[in-house]
Amino acid sequence: MHVVVIGAGIVGASIADQLAARGARVTVIDRSGPGAGASGMSFGWINAAASESDSYFRFRLAAVARFRALCDTLDLSDAVTWNGCIWWEDEGEAFETHLDAMARWGYDVSLIGPDAFARLEPNVANPPERAIWCPSEGAAEPDKVARALLRRATANGARLILGREVTGLTRTGDRVTGVETDLGPMSADLVVAAAGIGSGALTGLPMSNRPGLILRTAPVAPVISRIVMSSDIHFRQASDGRLYLGEIFSGGIATETLDFASGLIDELMTRLRRRLPGVTDLHLEQAALGTRPVPADGFPAIGSVPGQDGLYLATMHSGVTLGPLVGELVAREVVEQDSDPLLTPYRPERLF
């Protein structure tokens, strides 16, 4: 079986890795490079807390476990940390609702006050009266994870074509038989669209994409260990000393250009300095305004596309958390015809 995977982000890389491990002939095509799209502009939070339903929680919880298992088999020490998250993004009734949901799901969380907060993160100022401590969560550098997965995929025979764009799909009747690229056509037994926001135009999947702003500072000495999700900013420190930050995680921003976002960029840096008053050398290194790929109803779209035999979709937010598990489940379904019930609520036909 020859499978063309469109997209070399963390989702496409994971699918390619798992397909190649199962003996499929795999070609990955990306117009930029590994993790250069949504993966490279992600905050990188690995979690099951941001779940809107019981089934989605189970899916994300399994994904976190799969990510941990991946770290046991692939050296991701420079790309993934598991230091937990302190969360108080919402307040009042919304905070209670979130806490109750996680308790109902049996998620590993505890309620902490200012003293416990200070023990976990002594350099973060103005701790809240209440926060939710999630010790099992992690953070990833998605582009590094994607590159590691693709290295293993190519070691197992996968072919990687970068800097070339898929411009369309080739068809015979209702069957997709390959892709059109700026190098010419390429035939395939199966095409997997893991192209993030590009999957919508390519396949007709209805999307509700959201812009997202991520800032990165120049490296500083270690100052925090956990992901901090406060009511006005979220931030974390990577292994190279850089701090990644953005506005509250649950919302998009109301602009799609950095010119209009410049006021917000300055404001976020001000908020960060208020949270970390002991760090005197906080300097902005990069501001990235990306687009989060979100299927129309907010949930992943994973599976065969109705009326288009030979075309398989793998489009979602959050690809960081879900990527390693989705790679395994897709490969099992494609190569072994083993469909996991975790995917049942997320089949694309609900959106077409």
Short mmCIF file of C-alpha atoms in Angstrom, two decimals:
data_model
loop_
_atom_site.label_atom_id
_atom_site.label_comp_id
_atom_site.label_asym_id
_atom_site.label_seq_id
_atom_site.Cartn_x
_atom_site.Cartn_y
_atom_site.Cartn_z
CA MET A 1 0.00 0.00 0.00
CA HIS A 2 1.32 3.44 -0.97
CA VAL A 3 0.02 6.17 1.34
CA VAL A 4 0.62 9.86 0.65
CA VAL A 5 0.46 11.91 3.85
CA ILE A 6 -0.13 15.61 3.27
CA GLY A 7 1.45 17.58 6.10
CA ALA A 8 4.62 17.15 8.16
CA GLY A 9 3.34 18.59 11.41
CA ILE A 10 3.10 16.48 14.55
CA VAL A 11 -0.08 14.73 13.33
CA GLY A 12 1.19 13.92 9.84
CA ALA A 13 4.60 12.91 11.19
CA SER A 14 3.03 10.55 13.71
CA ILE A 15 0.80 8.96 11.08
CA ALA A 16 3.78 8.51 8.75
CA ASP A 17 5.87 7.01 11.55
CA GLN A 18 3.21 4.47 12.48
CA LEU A 19 2.35 3.57 8.89
CA ALA A 20 6.00 2.99 8.00
CA ALA A 21 6.47 0.85 11.12
CA ARG A 22 3.62 -1.35 9.85
CA GLY A 23 5.18 -1.83 6.44
CA ALA A 24 3.25 0.69 4.36
CA ARG A 25 5.03 2.61 1.62
CA VAL A 26 4.76 6.20 2.78
CA THR A 27 5.39 9.55 1.12
CA VAL A 28 5.07 12.72 3.22
CA ILE A 29 4.64 16.00 1.35
CA ASP A 30 4.82 19.42 3.00
CA ARG A 31 5.20 22.82 1.41
CA SER A 32 7.49 24.04 4.22
CA GLY A 33 9.15 21.72 6.69
CA PRO A 34 8.51 19.52 9.73
CA GLY A 35 6.35 21.35 12.23
CA ALA A 36 6.48 24.58 10.24
CA GLY A 37 2.71 25.14 10.22
CA ALA A 38 0.32 25.02 13.17
CA SER A 39 2.64 22.68 15.07
CA GLY A 40 5.43 25.22 15.05
CA MET A 41 3.12 27.98 16.30
CA SER A 42 1.55 25.99 19.11
CA PHE A 43 1.85 26.64 22.83
CA GLY A 44 2.60 22.93 23.20
CA TRP A 45 0.37 22.04 26.17
CA ILE A 46 -0.18 18.26 26.55
CA ASN A 47 -3.36 17.76 28.53
CA ALA A 48 -6.80 16.23 28.86
CA ALA A 49 -8.22 19.09 30.92
CA ALA A 50 -9.43 21.11 27.93
CA SER A 51 -12.26 18.68 27.15
CA GLU A 52 -15.85 19.55 26.33
CA SER A 53 -17.43 16.11 26.73
CA ASP A 54 -16.91 12.78 28.46
CA SER A 55 -15.93 11.04 25.21
CA TYR A 56 -13.48 13.80 24.32
CA PHE A 57 -11.94 13.56 27.78
CA ARG A 58 -11.43 9.81 27.36
CA PHE A 59 -9.86 10.43 23.97
CA ARG A 60 -7.49 13.08 25.29
CA LEU A 61 -6.62 11.09 28.41
CA ALA A 62 -5.63 8.13 26.23
CA ALA A 63 -3.63 10.56 24.10
CA VAL A 64 -1.65 11.84 27.10
CA ALA A 65 -0.82 8.25 28.06
CA ARG A 66 0.26 7.51 24.48
CA PHE A 67 2.49 10.59 24.46
CA ARG A 68 4.19 9.36 27.63
CA ALA A 69 4.70 5.95 26.04
CA LEU A 70 6.23 7.62 22.98
CA CYS A 71 8.74 9.37 25.24
CA ASP A 72 9.76 5.94 26.58
CA THR A 73 10.57 4.63 23.10
CA LEU A 74 11.92 7.74 21.36
CA ASP A 75 14.45 10.16 22.83
CA LEU A 76 12.43 13.35 23.22
CA SER A 77 14.31 14.69 26.24
CA ASP A 78 15.02 17.99 24.48
CA ALA A 79 11.43 18.34 23.26
CA VAL A 80 9.03 17.19 26.00
CA THR A 81 8.75 17.82 29.75
CA TRP A 82 6.24 16.43 32.24
CA ASN A 83 6.27 18.98 35.05
CA GLY A 84 2.53 19.59 35.33
CA CYS A 85 0.31 22.65 35.01
CA ILE A 86 -1.20 25.19 37.41
CA TRP A 87 -4.55 26.40 36.09
CA TRP A 88 -6.86 29.27 37.01
CA GLU A 89 -7.75 30.55 33.58
CA ASP A 90 -11.42 30.87 34.53
CA GLU A 91 -12.84 32.25 37.75
CA GLY A 92 -16.10 32.06 39.68
CA GLU A 93 -18.75 29.67 38.38
CA ALA A 94 -16.66 28.69 35.36
CA PHE A 95 -13.82 27.64 37.69
CA GLU A 96 -16.21 25.47 39.70
CA THR A 97 -17.66 23.91 36.57
CA HIS A 98 -14.20 23.04 35.30
CA LEU A 99 -13.13 21.58 38.63
CA ASP A 100 -16.34 19.55 38.95
CA ALA A 101 -15.90 18.13 35.45
CA MET A 102 -12.36 16.99 36.14
CA ALA A 103 -13.42 15.43 39.44
CA ARG A 104 -16.25 13.60 37.65
CA TRP A 105 -13.80 12.31 35.06
CA GLY A 106 -11.35 11.16 37.72
CA TYR A 107 -8.59 13.42 36.39
CA ASP A 108 -5.46 13.71 38.54
CA VAL A 109 -5.95 17.20 39.99
CA SER A 110 -5.95 18.93 43.36
CA LEU A 111 -7.07 22.33 44.60
CA ILE A 112 -4.23 24.48 45.92
CA GLY A 113 -3.99 27.84 47.67
CA PRO A 114 -1.29 30.55 47.67
CA ASP A 115 1.09 28.68 50.00
CA ALA A 116 1.12 25.50 47.93
CA PHE A 117 1.38 27.60 44.79
CA ALA A 118 4.45 29.37 46.16
CA ARG A 119 6.09 26.05 46.93
CA LEU A 120 5.54 24.91 43.34
CA GLU A 121 6.46 28.17 41.63
CA PRO A 122 8.14 30.58 44.06
CA ASN A 123 9.10 33.07 41.34
CA VAL A 124 5.54 33.68 40.12
CA ALA A 125 4.01 36.76 41.74
CA ASN A 126 0.41 37.37 42.79
CA PRO A 127 -0.71 33.74 43.16
CA PRO A 128 -4.47 33.24 43.17
CA GLU A 129 -6.53 32.26 46.17
CA ARG A 130 -7.39 29.03 44.37
CA ALA A 131 -5.79 27.17 41.50
CA ILE A 132 -6.03 23.68 40.05
CA TRP A 133 -2.80 21.68 40.12
CA CYS A 134 -2.55 19.10 37.32
CA PRO A 135 0.67 17.11 37.94
CA SER A 136 0.29 14.69 35.00
CA GLU A 137 0.36 17.28 32.22
CA GLY A 138 3.29 18.21 30.03
CA ALA A 139 4.67 20.54 27.41
CA ALA A 140 6.17 19.81 24.01
CA GLU A 141 8.16 21.55 21.32
CA PRO A 142 5.93 20.19 18.52
CA ASP A 143 8.36 20.90 15.69
CA LYS A 144 11.09 18.90 17.46
CA VAL A 145 8.68 16.03 18.08
CA ALA A 146 7.64 16.06 14.41
CA ARG A 147 11.26 15.93 13.28
CA ALA A 148 12.04 13.01 15.61
CA LEU A 149 9.01 11.08 14.33
CA LEU A 150 9.96 11.74 10.71
CA ARG A 151 13.54 10.60 11.31
CA ARG A 152 12.21 7.29 12.54
CA ALA A 153 9.71 7.11 9.69
CA THR A 154 12.41 7.64 7.07
CA ALA A 155 14.61 5.06 8.80
CA ASN A 156 11.70 2.66 8.19
CA GLY A 157 11.52 3.58 4.52
CA ALA A 158 9.23 6.60 4.37
CA ARG A 159 10.01 9.26 1.79
CA LEU A 160 9.90 12.94 2.76
CA ILE A 161 9.28 15.65 0.14
CA LEU A 162 9.61 19.18 1.52
CA GLY A 163 9.17 22.55 -0.13
CA ARG A 164 6.54 21.22 -2.51
CA GLU A 165 2.84 21.95 -2.41
CA VAL A 166 -0.15 19.69 -2.92
CA THR A 167 -2.44 21.68 -5.19
CA GLY A 168 -5.30 19.21 -5.51
CA LEU A 169 -6.45 15.61 -5.59
CA THR A 170 -6.60 13.28 -8.58
CA ARG A 171 -9.74 11.22 -9.01
CA THR A 172 -11.17 8.41 -11.02
CA GLY A 173 -14.91 8.67 -10.61
CA ASP A 174 -15.62 9.01 -6.88
CA ARG A 175 -12.27 7.56 -5.88
CA VAL A 176 -9.24 9.65 -4.94
CA THR A 177 -6.25 8.10 -6.69
CA GLY A 178 -3.47 10.49 -5.71
CA VAL A 179 -2.43 14.12 -5.46
CA GLU A 180 -1.57 16.95 -7.78
CA THR A 181 1.61 18.76 -6.76
CA ASP A 182 3.75 21.54 -8.17
CA LEU A 183 6.07 18.73 -9.28
CA GLY A 184 3.25 16.98 -11.12
CA PRO A 185 0.82 14.20 -10.18
CA MET A 186 1.60 11.39 -7.74
CA SER A 187 -0.55 8.28 -7.49
CA ALA A 188 -1.47 6.68 -4.17
CA ASP A 189 -3.62 3.89 -2.80
CA LEU A 190 -4.65 6.24 0.01
CA VAL A 191 -4.25 9.98 0.64
CA VAL A 192 -4.21 11.15 4.25
CA ALA A 193 -4.91 14.87 4.67
CA ALA A 194 -3.13 16.01 7.83
CA ALA A 195 -2.54 19.49 6.50
CA GLY A 196 -4.07 21.50 9.34
CA ILE A 197 -5.90 24.54 8.05
CA GLY A 198 -5.10 23.44 4.49
CA SER A 199 -7.24 20.33 4.88
CA GLY A 200 -10.42 22.36 4.57
CA ALA A 201 -9.82 23.71 1.08
CA LEU A 202 -8.32 20.42 -0.06
CA THR A 203 -11.12 18.12 1.10
CA GLY A 204 -14.16 20.36 1.58
CA LEU A 205 -14.16 19.88 5.37
CA PRO A 206 -16.05 22.79 7.00
CA MET A 207 -13.65 24.64 9.30
CA SER A 208 -13.90 27.27 12.05
CA ASN A 209 -10.22 28.10 12.30
CA ARG A 210 -9.07 30.55 14.98
CA PRO A 211 -6.04 32.86 14.97
CA GLY A 212 -3.70 32.40 17.89
CA LEU A 213 -0.80 34.57 19.07
CA ILE A 214 2.28 32.96 20.61
CA LEU A 215 5.23 34.99 21.87
CA ARG A 216 8.73 33.76 22.62
CA THR A 217 11.30 35.53 24.75
CA ALA A 218 15.07 35.39 24.56
CA PRO A 219 16.55 32.72 26.87
CA VAL A 220 16.73 33.49 30.58
CA ALA A 221 17.94 31.50 33.57
CA PRO A 222 15.47 28.86 34.86
CA VAL A 223 12.60 30.63 36.58
CA ILE A 224 9.56 28.33 36.35
CA SER A 225 9.10 24.59 35.91
CA ARG A 226 5.35 24.21 35.32
CA ILE A 227 2.91 25.47 32.76
CA VAL A 228 1.11 28.46 34.24
CA MET A 229 -2.43 29.09 32.96
CA SER A 230 -3.56 32.27 34.70
CA SER A 231 -6.66 34.36 34.16
CA ASP A 232 -4.84 36.86 31.95
CA ILE A 233 -1.89 35.01 30.40
CA HIS A 234 -0.47 31.54 29.93
CA PHE A 235 3.25 30.89 29.91
CA ARG A 236 5.87 28.20 30.26
CA GLN A 237 9.65 27.89 30.05
CA ALA A 238 11.31 25.56 27.56
CA SER A 239 14.49 23.61 28.19
CA ASP A 240 16.51 26.21 26.27
CA GLY A 241 15.43 28.95 28.69
CA ARG A 242 12.96 30.65 26.38
CA LEU A 243 9.54 31.55 27.73
CA TYR A 244 6.50 30.89 25.56
CA LEU A 245 3.41 32.92 26.28
CA GLY A 246 0.05 33.89 24.91
CA GLU A 247 -3.38 35.17 25.82
CA ILE A 248 -5.90 33.00 27.66
CA PHE A 249 -5.92 29.62 26.02
CA SER A 250 -9.63 29.09 25.45
CA GLY A 251 -10.12 32.07 23.17
CA GLY A 252 -8.86 33.18 19.81
CA ILE A 253 -7.92 36.78 19.12
CA ALA A 254 -9.91 39.19 17.04
CA THR A 255 -7.23 39.92 14.45
CA GLU A 256 -5.29 38.08 11.81
CA THR A 257 -2.39 40.51 11.35
CA LEU A 258 0.55 41.28 13.58
CA ASP A 259 0.11 45.02 12.91
CA PHE A 260 -3.24 44.96 14.66
CA ALA A 261 -1.92 42.62 17.34
CA SER A 262 1.01 44.86 18.30
CA GLY A 263 -0.87 46.39 21.23
CA LEU A 264 -1.69 42.93 22.52
CA ILE A 265 1.96 41.86 22.16
CA ASP A 266 3.09 44.76 24.36
CA GLU A 267 0.33 44.03 26.85
CA LEU A 268 1.26 40.35 27.12
CA MET A 269 4.89 41.21 27.78
CA THR A 270 3.73 43.62 30.50
CA ARG A 271 1.58 40.90 32.07
CA LEU A 272 4.51 38.48 31.99
CA ARG A 273 6.79 40.97 33.73
CA ARG A 274 4.15 41.44 36.43
CA ARG A 275 4.03 37.68 36.96
CA LEU A 276 7.83 37.35 37.02
CA PRO A 277 9.06 40.53 38.72
CA GLY A 278 12.39 38.96 39.64
CA VAL A 279 13.38 38.48 36.01
CA THR A 280 14.90 41.75 34.81
CA ASP A 281 16.02 40.67 31.34
CA LEU A 282 12.77 39.62 29.67
CA HIS A 283 13.02 40.52 26.00
CA LEU A 284 10.70 39.56 23.17
CA GLU A 285 12.46 37.41 20.58
CA GLN A 286 9.58 36.39 18.31
CA ALA A 287 5.87 36.99 17.87
CA ALA A 288 4.04 34.39 15.79
CA LEU A 289 0.46 34.83 14.67
CA GLY A 290 -0.73 31.44 13.50
CA THR A 291 -4.07 29.84 12.72
CA ARG A 292 -5.37 26.95 14.77
CA PRO A 293 -7.04 24.29 12.59
CA VAL A 294 -10.50 23.70 14.05
CA PRO A 295 -13.21 21.62 12.32
CA ALA A 296 -16.58 23.39 12.26
CA ASP A 297 -17.99 21.86 15.46
CA GLY A 298 -14.73 22.20 17.39
CA PHE A 299 -13.92 18.49 17.53
CA PRO A 300 -11.42 16.38 15.53
CA ALA A 301 -12.29 15.00 12.12
CA ILE A 302 -10.55 11.63 11.72
CA GLY A 303 -11.48 8.98 9.20
CA SER A 304 -12.54 8.30 5.63
CA VAL A 305 -14.25 11.13 3.79
CA PRO A 306 -17.79 10.25 2.68
CA GLY A 307 -18.19 10.00 -1.07
CA GLN A 308 -14.43 10.18 -1.64
CA ASP A 309 -12.98 6.69 -1.44
CA GLY A 310 -9.24 6.73 -0.99
CA LEU A 311 -9.23 9.96 1.06
CA TYR A 312 -8.68 9.99 4.83
CA LEU A 313 -8.86 13.04 7.09
CA ALA A 314 -6.86 13.77 10.23
CA THR A 315 -7.61 17.37 11.19
CA MET A 316 -7.95 18.64 14.72
CA HIS A 317 -7.15 20.97 17.52
CA SER A 318 -5.20 20.13 19.59
CA GLY A 319 -2.84 18.20 17.36
CA VAL A 320 -0.08 18.44 19.97
CA THR A 321 -1.90 16.39 22.59
CA LEU A 322 -3.64 14.07 20.15
CA GLY A 323 -0.89 13.59 17.55
CA PRO A 324 0.92 10.48 18.83
CA LEU A 325 -2.31 8.61 19.60
CA VAL A 326 -3.95 9.60 16.32
CA GLY A 327 -0.90 8.34 14.43
CA GLU A 328 -1.24 4.93 16.03
CA LEU A 329 -5.02 4.68 15.61
CA VAL A 330 -4.96 5.82 11.98
CA ALA A 331 -2.19 3.39 11.07
CA ARG A 332 -3.99 0.51 12.76
CA GLU A 333 -7.18 1.37 10.92
CA VAL A 334 -5.52 1.80 7.52
CA VAL A 335 -3.13 -1.14 7.58
CA GLU A 336 -4.82 -3.62 9.90
CA GLN A 337 -8.50 -2.61 9.45
CA ASP A 338 -8.67 -2.28 13.26
CA SER A 339 -11.00 0.62 14.10
CA ASP A 340 -10.75 1.91 17.66
CA PRO A 341 -14.03 3.00 19.35
CA LEU A 342 -12.26 6.14 20.59
CA LEU A 343 -12.57 7.50 17.04
CA THR A 344 -16.30 6.83 16.64
CA PRO A 345 -17.53 10.31 17.73
CA TYR A 346 -15.03 12.07 15.46
CA ARG A 347 -15.77 10.64 12.03
CA PRO A 348 -15.85 13.26 9.26
CA GLU A 349 -19.30 12.29 7.95
CA ARG A 350 -20.94 14.32 10.73
CA LEU A 351 -19.64 17.50 9.09
CA PHE A 352 -20.31 16.81 5.41
#
